[in-house]
Coordinates of C-alpha atoms and ligand atoms in Angstrom, one line a residue:
M279 CA 2.1 -14.5 12.7
A280 CA 1.4 -17.5 14.7
S281 CA -1.9 -18.7 13.1
M282 CA -0.6 -18.3 9.6
A283 CA 2.8 -19.7 10.2
A284 CA 1.2 -22.8 11.8
H285 CA -0.9 -23.3 8.7
P286 CA 0.1 -26.3 6.5
I287 CA 2.9 -25.5 4.1
S288 CA 0.8 -26.9 1.3
L289 CA -0.8 -23.4 1.2
S290 CA 2.2 -22.2 -0.8
A291 CA 0.8 -20.7 -3.9
A292 CA 2.5 -22.9 -6.6
P293 CA 0.8 -22.2 -9.9
P294 CA -1.7 -24.8 -11.0
V295 CA -0.3 -26.8 -13.9
D296 CA -3.0 -25.7 -16.3
R297 CA -2.1 -22.0 -15.9
P298 CA -0.3 -20.1 -18.5
Q299 CA 3.4 -19.7 -17.9
F300 CA 3.1 -16.0 -16.9
F301 CA 1.6 -16.3 -13.5
S302 CA 0.6 -13.3 -11.5
A303 CA 1.1 -12.9 -7.8
S304 CA -2.5 -11.7 -7.5
S305 CA -3.7 -15.1 -8.7
A306 CA -1.3 -16.7 -6.2
L307 CA -2.6 -14.5 -3.4
L308 CA -6.2 -15.3 -4.2
N309 CA -5.5 -19.0 -4.2
F310 CA -3.7 -18.6 -0.9
Q311 CA -6.6 -16.6 0.6
K312 CA -9.1 -19.1 -0.6
A313 CA -7.2 -21.9 1.0
F314 CA -6.6 -19.9 4.2
Y315 CA -9.7 -17.9 4.7
G316 CA -12.1 -19.9 2.7
E317 CA -13.6 -19.1 -0.7
R318 CA -16.2 -16.7 0.5
I319 CA -13.9 -14.3 2.5
A320 CA -11.1 -14.4 -0.1
C321 CA -13.4 -13.7 -3.0
S322 CA -15.4 -11.1 -1.1
R323 CA -12.2 -9.2 -0.2
F324 CA -11.0 -9.2 -3.7
E325 CA -14.3 -8.5 -5.3
K326 CA -15.4 -5.9 -2.8
L327 CA -12.1 -4.1 -3.2
A328 CA -12.0 -4.4 -6.9
S329 CA -15.6 -3.5 -7.6
R330 CA -15.9 -0.6 -5.3
R331 CA -16.5 2.5 -7.4
I332 CA -15.2 5.8 -6.3
H333 CA -16.4 9.2 -7.2
L334 CA -14.7 10.6 -10.2
S335 CA -13.4 14.1 -10.3
V336 CA -10.4 13.8 -12.6
R337 CA -10.5 12.7 -16.2
A338 CA -8.1 10.1 -17.3
T339 CA -7.6 11.9 -20.6
V340 CA -5.4 14.6 -19.2
S341 CA -6.7 18.0 -20.2
T342 CA -4.0 20.7 -20.4
E343 CA -6.8 23.3 -20.5
E344 CA -8.1 22.5 -17.0
A345 CA -7.7 25.2 -14.4
A346 CA -5.3 24.4 -11.6
P347 CA -7.1 22.6 -8.8
A348 CA -7.9 24.4 -5.5
K349 CA -5.0 24.5 -3.1
V350 CA -5.0 21.4 -0.9
E351 CA -3.4 21.3 2.6
K352 CA -0.1 19.5 2.4
I353 CA 1.2 17.4 5.2
S354 CA 5.0 17.0 5.0
K355 CA 6.0 13.3 4.9
K356 CA 9.0 14.3 7.1
N357 CA 6.7 15.5 9.8
D358 CA 4.3 12.6 9.7
E359 CA 4.4 11.4 13.3
G360 CA 2.6 8.1 12.6
V361 CA 5.5 6.8 10.5
Q362 CA 7.6 4.2 12.3
L363 CA 11.3 3.9 11.7
N364 CA 13.8 1.2 12.7
I365 CA 11.7 -0.7 15.2
F366 CA 14.0 -3.7 14.5
K367 CA 17.7 -3.0 14.1
P368 CA 20.5 -5.4 12.8
K369 CA 21.5 -6.4 16.3
N370 CA 18.0 -7.4 17.2
P371 CA 16.1 -8.3 14.0
Y372 CA 12.6 -9.6 13.8
T373 CA 12.3 -13.2 12.8
G374 CA 9.5 -13.6 10.3
R375 CA 8.4 -16.6 8.3
C376 CA 7.9 -16.9 4.6
L377 CA 4.2 -17.5 3.9
L378 CA 4.3 -17.5 0.2
N379 CA 6.9 -17.1 -2.5
T380 CA 6.1 -17.2 -6.2
K381 CA 7.9 -16.4 -9.4
I382 CA 6.0 -13.6 -11.2
V383 CA 7.8 -13.6 -14.5
G384 CA 7.7 -16.0 -17.4
D385 CA 10.4 -18.6 -17.9
D386 CA 11.7 -16.7 -21.0
A387 CA 12.2 -13.5 -19.0
P388 CA 15.7 -12.3 -18.6
G389 CA 16.2 -13.0 -14.9
E390 CA 13.8 -14.2 -12.2
T391 CA 11.6 -11.9 -10.1
W392 CA 9.7 -13.3 -7.1
H393 CA 6.8 -12.0 -5.0
M394 CA 7.0 -13.1 -1.4
V395 CA 5.0 -12.6 1.7
F396 CA 6.4 -12.7 5.3
S397 CA 4.6 -12.9 8.6
T398 CA 5.1 -10.0 11.0
E399 CA 2.5 -10.6 13.7
G400 CA 1.8 -6.9 13.2
K401 CA 5.1 -6.0 14.8
I402 CA 6.5 -4.1 11.8
P403 CA 3.9 -1.5 11.1
Y404 CA 4.8 0.2 7.9
R405 CA 3.5 2.7 5.4
E406 CA 3.3 2.3 1.7
G407 CA 6.6 3.3 0.2
Q408 CA 8.8 2.3 3.1
S409 CA 11.5 -0.4 2.9
I410 CA 12.7 -3.2 5.2
G411 CA 16.1 -4.7 5.7
V412 CA 16.8 -8.4 5.3
I413 CA 19.9 -10.1 6.9
P414 CA 20.8 -13.2 4.9
P415 CA 22.0 -16.1 7.0
G416 CA 25.7 -17.1 7.1
T417 CA 28.9 -15.2 6.9
D418 CA 30.8 -13.2 4.3
A419 CA 34.3 -13.9 2.9
N420 CA 35.8 -12.4 6.0
G421 CA 33.8 -14.7 8.3
K422 CA 31.6 -11.9 9.5
P423 CA 27.8 -12.1 9.5
H424 CA 26.3 -10.8 6.3
K425 CA 25.2 -7.2 6.2
L426 CA 21.5 -6.3 5.7
R427 CA 20.2 -5.6 2.2
L428 CA 17.3 -3.1 1.7
Y429 CA 14.1 -4.0 -0.1
S430 CA 11.2 -1.8 -1.0
I431 CA 8.0 -3.0 0.5
A432 CA 5.7 -4.2 -2.3
S433 CA 2.4 -4.4 -0.2
S434 CA 0.1 -1.7 1.1
A435 CA 0.0 -1.1 4.9
P436 CA -2.7 -3.8 5.6
G437 CA -0.6 -6.3 3.7
D438 CA -1.6 -8.7 1.0
F439 CA -4.1 -10.5 3.4
G440 CA -5.5 -7.3 4.7
D441 CA -4.8 -8.0 8.4
Y442 CA -1.8 -5.8 9.0
K443 CA 0.2 -8.9 9.8
T444 CA 2.3 -9.4 6.7
V445 CA 4.9 -7.6 4.6
S446 CA 5.6 -8.4 0.9
L447 CA 8.6 -8.0 -1.3
C448 CA 9.3 -8.1 -5.0
V449 CA 12.9 -9.4 -5.5
K450 CA 15.0 -10.0 -8.6
R451 CA 17.5 -12.8 -8.3
L452 CA 21.0 -11.4 -8.9
V453 CA 23.2 -13.7 -11.0
Y454 CA 26.1 -12.3 -13.0
I455 CA 29.4 -13.5 -14.7
N456 CA 32.5 -12.0 -13.1
D457 CA 35.8 -11.1 -14.7
K458 CA 37.0 -14.6 -14.5
G459 CA 34.0 -15.9 -16.4
E460 CA 32.5 -17.5 -13.2
E461 CA 28.8 -17.3 -12.4
V462 CA 28.2 -15.4 -9.2
K463 CA 25.0 -15.4 -7.2
G464 CA 23.9 -12.4 -5.1
V465 CA 23.8 -13.5 -1.5
C466 CA 20.5 -12.0 -0.2
S467 CA 18.4 -12.0 -3.4
N468 CA 19.2 -15.7 -4.0
F469 CA 18.4 -16.5 -0.3
L470 CA 15.0 -14.7 -0.7
C471 CA 14.1 -16.1 -4.1
D472 CA 14.8 -19.6 -2.8
L473 CA 12.8 -19.2 0.5
K474 CA 10.1 -21.8 1.0
P475 CA 6.9 -21.3 3.0
G476 CA 7.6 -21.8 6.7
E477 CA 11.2 -20.8 6.5
E478 CA 12.6 -18.0 8.7
V479 CA 13.8 -14.6 7.6
S480 CA 15.6 -11.9 9.7
I481 CA 14.0 -8.5 9.1
T482 CA 15.0 -5.0 10.2
G483 CA 13.2 -1.7 9.8
P484 CA 10.9 -0.3 8.6
V485 CA 13.0 2.5 7.0
G486 CA 12.6 5.4 4.6
K487 CA 10.4 8.5 4.3
E488 CA 11.3 9.5 0.7
M489 CA 8.7 7.4 -1.0
L490 CA 5.7 7.9 1.4
M491 CA 2.6 8.6 -0.7
P492 CA 0.7 11.9 -0.5
K493 CA -2.2 11.9 1.9
V494 CA -4.4 14.2 -0.2
P495 CA -7.0 12.0 -2.0
N496 CA -7.3 14.3 -5.1
A497 CA -3.6 14.3 -5.9
T498 CA -2.2 13.4 -9.3
I499 CA 0.4 10.7 -8.6
I500 CA 2.8 9.9 -11.4
M501 CA 4.8 6.7 -10.7
L502 CA 7.9 5.9 -12.7
A503 CA 9.3 2.4 -12.2
T504 CA 11.9 0.2 -13.8
G505 CA 11.8 -3.5 -12.9
T506 CA 11.5 -4.3 -9.2
G507 CA 11.3 -0.5 -8.7
I508 CA 7.5 -1.2 -9.1
A509 CA 7.5 -2.5 -5.5
P510 CA 6.4 0.8 -3.7
F511 CA 3.8 1.6 -6.4
R512 CA 2.0 -1.7 -5.9
G513 CA 1.5 -0.6 -2.3
F514 CA 0.3 2.8 -3.4
L515 CA -2.1 1.3 -6.0
W516 CA -3.6 -1.2 -3.6
R517 CA -4.3 1.6 -1.2
M518 CA -5.8 3.7 -3.9
F519 CA -7.9 1.1 -5.7
F520 CA -8.2 -2.2 -3.8
E521 CA -8.9 -1.0 -0.3
K522 CA -11.4 0.9 1.8
H523 CA -10.2 3.3 4.3
D524 CA -12.2 5.6 6.6
D525 CA -9.7 8.5 6.2
Y526 CA -8.7 8.0 2.5
K527 CA -10.7 7.7 -0.6
F528 CA -8.6 8.3 -3.7
N529 CA -10.4 10.4 -6.3
G530 CA -7.4 11.9 -8.1
L531 CA -5.4 10.6 -11.0
A532 CA -2.8 7.9 -10.7
W533 CA -0.5 7.4 -13.7
L534 CA 2.0 4.5 -13.8
F535 CA 4.8 4.1 -16.2
L536 CA 6.5 0.7 -15.9
G537 CA 9.7 -0.2 -17.8
V538 CA 10.7 -3.9 -18.2
P539 CA 12.8 -5.9 -20.7
T540 CA 10.1 -8.2 -22.1
S541 CA 6.4 -8.6 -21.9
S542 CA 6.9 -11.8 -19.9
S543 CA 8.5 -9.6 -17.2
L544 CA 5.6 -7.1 -16.8
L545 CA 5.4 -7.3 -13.0
Y546 CA 1.8 -7.5 -11.5
R547 CA 0.3 -6.8 -14.9
E548 CA -3.0 -8.5 -14.2
E549 CA -3.5 -6.5 -11.0
F550 CA -2.8 -3.2 -12.7
E551 CA -5.0 -4.0 -15.7
K552 CA -7.8 -4.9 -13.3
M553 CA -7.5 -1.5 -11.6
R554 CA -7.5 0.3 -15.0
E555 CA -10.6 -1.7 -16.0
K556 CA -12.4 -0.8 -12.8
Y557 CA -11.3 2.8 -12.6
P558 CA -10.5 4.1 -16.1
E559 CA -11.1 7.7 -15.1
N560 CA -8.6 7.5 -12.3
F561 CA -5.8 5.2 -13.5
K562 CA -3.6 5.5 -16.5
L563 CA -1.2 2.7 -17.2
D564 CA 1.7 2.7 -19.7
F565 CA 4.3 0.0 -20.3
A566 CA 7.8 0.4 -21.9
V567 CA 9.0 -3.0 -23.0
S568 CA 12.6 -2.3 -23.9
R569 CA 13.5 -5.4 -25.8
E570 CA 10.3 -5.7 -27.8
Q571 CA 9.1 -2.1 -28.5
K572 CA 10.6 0.8 -30.3
N573 CA 9.5 4.4 -30.8
A574 CA 8.8 6.0 -34.2
K575 CA 12.6 6.8 -34.6
G576 CA 13.4 3.1 -34.0
E577 CA 14.9 3.8 -30.6
K578 CA 14.7 1.3 -27.7
M579 CA 11.5 1.8 -25.6
Y580 CA 12.8 2.8 -22.2
I581 CA 10.5 4.4 -19.6
Q582 CA 11.6 7.9 -20.6
T583 CA 10.9 7.1 -24.3
R584 CA 7.3 6.2 -23.4
M585 CA 7.0 9.3 -21.2
A586 CA 8.2 11.4 -24.2
E587 CA 5.0 10.5 -26.0
Y588 CA 3.0 12.3 -23.3
A589 CA 5.6 15.1 -22.8
E590 CA 3.2 18.0 -23.0
Q591 CA 0.6 16.4 -20.7
L592 CA 3.2 15.5 -18.2
W593 CA 4.7 19.0 -18.2
E594 CA 1.3 20.6 -17.7
L595 CA 0.6 18.3 -14.8
L596 CA 3.9 19.2 -13.3
K597 CA 2.9 22.8 -13.2
K598 CA 0.1 21.9 -10.7
D599 CA 0.8 22.0 -7.1
N600 CA -1.0 18.7 -6.3
T601 CA 1.0 16.7 -8.8
Y602 CA 3.5 14.3 -7.2
V603 CA 6.1 12.4 -9.1
Y604 CA 7.8 9.2 -7.7
M605 CA 10.7 7.4 -9.4
C606 CA 12.0 4.0 -8.3
G607 CA 14.3 1.4 -9.8
L608 CA 17.5 1.6 -11.9
K609 CA 19.8 4.6 -11.3
G610 CA 20.1 5.1 -15.0
M611 CA 16.5 6.0 -15.5
E612 CA 16.9 9.3 -13.5
K613 CA 19.1 10.9 -16.2
G614 CA 16.9 9.8 -19.0
I615 CA 13.9 11.4 -17.3
D616 CA 15.8 14.5 -16.5
D617 CA 16.8 14.8 -20.2
I618 CA 13.2 15.0 -21.4
M619 CA 12.2 17.3 -18.6
T620 CA 15.1 19.6 -19.4
S621 CA 13.9 20.2 -23.0
L622 CA 10.3 20.7 -21.8
A623 CA 11.3 23.2 -19.1
E624 CA 13.4 25.1 -21.6
R625 CA 10.5 25.7 -23.9
D626 CA 8.7 27.5 -21.1
G627 CA 11.9 29.4 -20.1
Y628 CA 12.7 27.4 -17.0
T629 CA 15.9 25.7 -16.0
W630 CA 15.0 22.1 -15.2
S631 CA 17.5 21.7 -12.3
E632 CA 16.0 24.8 -10.6
Y633 CA 12.5 23.8 -11.3
K634 CA 13.2 20.3 -9.9
K635 CA 14.7 21.8 -6.8
Q636 CA 11.5 23.6 -6.1
L637 CA 9.4 20.5 -6.8
K638 CA 11.7 18.5 -4.4
K639 CA 11.2 21.2 -1.8
G640 CA 7.5 20.8 -2.0
E641 CA 7.9 17.0 -1.9
Q642 CA 6.5 16.8 -5.4
W643 CA 9.6 15.1 -6.9
N644 CA 10.5 11.9 -5.0
V645 CA 13.3 9.6 -6.1
E646 CA 14.7 6.3 -4.8
V647 CA 16.9 4.7 -7.4
Y648 CA 19.7 2.3 -6.9
Ligands
FAD1637 C1 16.5 1.5 -0.9 C2 16.7 0.2 -1.7 C3 15.6 -0.6 -2.1 C4 15.8 -1.8 -2.8 N1 14.7 -2.5 -3.2 C5 14.9 -3.6 -3.9 C6 13.7 -4.3 -4.3 O1 12.6 -4.0 -4.0 N2 13.9 -5.5 -5.0 C7 15.2 -5.9 -5.4 O2 15.3 -6.9 -6.0 N3 16.2 -5.2 -5.0 C8 16.1 -4.1 -4.3 N4 17.2 -3.4 -3.9 C9 18.6 -4.0 -4.1 C10 19.0 -4.9 -2.9 O3 19.2 -4.2 -1.8 C11 20.2 -5.8 -3.2 O4 21.3 -4.9 -3.5 C12 20.1 -6.8 -4.3 O5 19.1 -7.7 -4.0 C13 21.4 -7.5 -4.5 O6 21.8 -8.1 -3.2 P1 22.5 -9.5 -3.1 O7 22.8 -9.8 -1.7 O8 21.7 -10.6 -3.9 O9 23.8 -9.3 -4.0 P2 25.3 -9.2 -3.3 O10 25.8 -10.5 -2.9 O11 25.3 -8.1 -2.4 O12 26.1 -8.8 -4.6 C14 25.9 -7.5 -5.1 C15 27.3 -7.0 -5.7 O13 27.6 -7.8 -6.8 C16 28.3 -7.0 -7.7 N5 27.6 -7.1 -9.0 C17 26.2 -7.0 -9.2 N6 25.9 -7.1 -10.5 C18 27.1 -7.3 -11.1 C19 27.5 -7.4 -12.5 N7 26.5 -7.4 -13.4 N8 28.8 -7.5 -12.8 C20 29.7 -7.5 -11.8 N9 29.4 -7.4 -10.5 C21 28.2 -7.2 -10.2 C22 28.4 -5.6 -7.2 O14 29.6 -5.5 -6.5 C23 27.3 -5.6 -6.2 O15 27.5 -4.7 -5.1 C24 17.1 -2.2 -3.2 C25 18.2 -1.4 -2.8 C26 18.0 -0.2 -2.1 C27 19.2 0.6 -1.7
NAP1638 N1 13.9 1.7 -3.6 C1 14.9 1.5 -4.4 O1 15.9 2.2 -4.5 C2 14.7 0.3 -5.3 C3 13.6 -0.5 -5.2 C4 13.5 -1.6 -6.0 C5 14.5 -1.8 -7.0 N2 15.6 -1.0 -7.0 C6 16.6 -1.2 -8.0 O2 16.0 -1.1 -9.3 C7 16.7 -2.0 -10.2 C8 15.7 -2.8 -11.0 O3 16.4 -3.7 -11.7 P1 15.6 -5.0 -12.2 O4 16.7 -6.0 -12.5 O5 14.5 -5.4 -11.4 O6 15.1 -4.4 -13.6 P2 14.9 -5.1 -15.0 O7 14.0 -6.2 -14.9 O8 16.3 -5.4 -15.6 O9 14.2 -3.9 -15.8 C9 14.9 -2.7 -16.0 C10 14.3 -2.1 -17.2 O10 14.9 -0.8 -17.3 C11 15.6 -0.7 -18.6 N3 16.7 0.2 -18.5 C12 18.1 -0.1 -18.5 N4 18.8 1.0 -18.5 C13 17.9 2.1 -18.5 C14 18.1 3.5 -18.4 N5 19.2 4.1 -18.5 N6 16.9 4.2 -18.4 C15 15.7 3.7 -18.4 N7 15.5 2.3 -18.4 C16 16.6 1.6 -18.5 C17 16.0 -2.1 -18.9 O11 16.2 -2.2 -20.3 P3 17.3 -3.2 -21.0 O12 17.7 -4.2 -19.9 O13 16.6 -3.8 -22.1 O14 18.4 -2.3 -21.3 C18 14.7 -2.8 -18.5 O15 13.7 -2.7 -19.4 C19 17.7 -2.8 -9.4 O16 19.0 -2.2 -9.5 C20 17.2 -2.6 -7.9 O17 18.3 -2.7 -7.0 C21 15.7 0.1 -6.2

């Protein structure tokens, strides 16, 4: 967007030197907003959003005794006419500009993950849970232009600055050693993580309907993320807890399980903890830190290991028709989660694969793993 892109590049949110190594994107964004909009507006947006109390109708301590809630009208995400798809295609991508790019994991984390904000001038209207494509510059080994890579949008529809003119991503830098022992850098993720404020990025989309969030404000939304799979859920949670909408006031239960390798790679931790502090009745937050935590049996703490601690509660929630599960991240997590569900379903005489089919049909089981 013209006015932001024209703003001095010194607005890039490099962490102040006196900050701890783990640096959250929210702090970066707040610094950016203060510089761009001025202290009053930036703080008022954050404080207003964060301090707004919402009416509580669901207890955070999940009660398995509660009667099933009254039926709520469901609007199928597939029939949601307001959702835009493929406004920009690979042959005619949108050229956005990087406004902010900041590393959001500690230096000791395995791998680098960056949070970045691009200008869109409002030309890529998206919903929480959609993705965009990025076409990296240059050509591949065959001399052909690089193909687009998909990235889940990590912001809510209004964007990190609340003006509907930006889109944010959460990107892990891909670096691996090939069979010959050489270091290989992923083309697009390295392009993105190296982007400096002011530089251009070719964007396609938006795409995807699988991860659109339910419209009903009293839903129970269980979000299961590994690593950068957190991206769509940051959008969900900003809509639920940081924003004010005339047509949506969340008063259900949001439960986030996030699996990461180390505590220094707990993405957006400060934001989520702030939400839990402000809305303890409506937001449950559980981390699985695989390389630092173990369960009672001494097993590695994966997301499904953490979920198993709440198996009964989760199963009871799954029996309610306003509970929606969303899974995003590593492909491997899907099997792990299916395994715990299989044993729970069996205890009640159900076959999990059949049960899941029904949940999927009702758009209550939504998966995007890669
Ligand atoms: C719907 C969707 C949403 C996504 N959202 C996100 C997101 O929000 N954030 C994010 O960071 N990523 C996301 N991804 C992944 C993203 O699209 C890219 O695949 C990723 O960034 C790597 O692209 P690259 O261009 O850097 O790597 P490339 O240059 O394309 O290299 C990738 C290739 O390298 C090879 N490779 C990778 N790892 C290894 C290894 N360990 N050993 C040997 N070979 C290997 C494989 O052949 C792989 O296909 C998403 C993918 C999908 C499909
Ligand atoms: N919409 C989408 O489809 C979408 C969106 C965003 C990201 N993604 C994909 O999600 C992946 C995220 O990777 P990342 O590098 O960001 O993550 P990461 O930082 O490496 O974190 C992944 C976490 O999951 C753990 N894990 C490994 N195998 C697992 C399994 N079988 N079950 C459960 N947990 C497991 C890892 O543990 P250990 O490493 O300790 O084993 C680690 O704690 C990428 O492949 C990305 O392409 C997909």
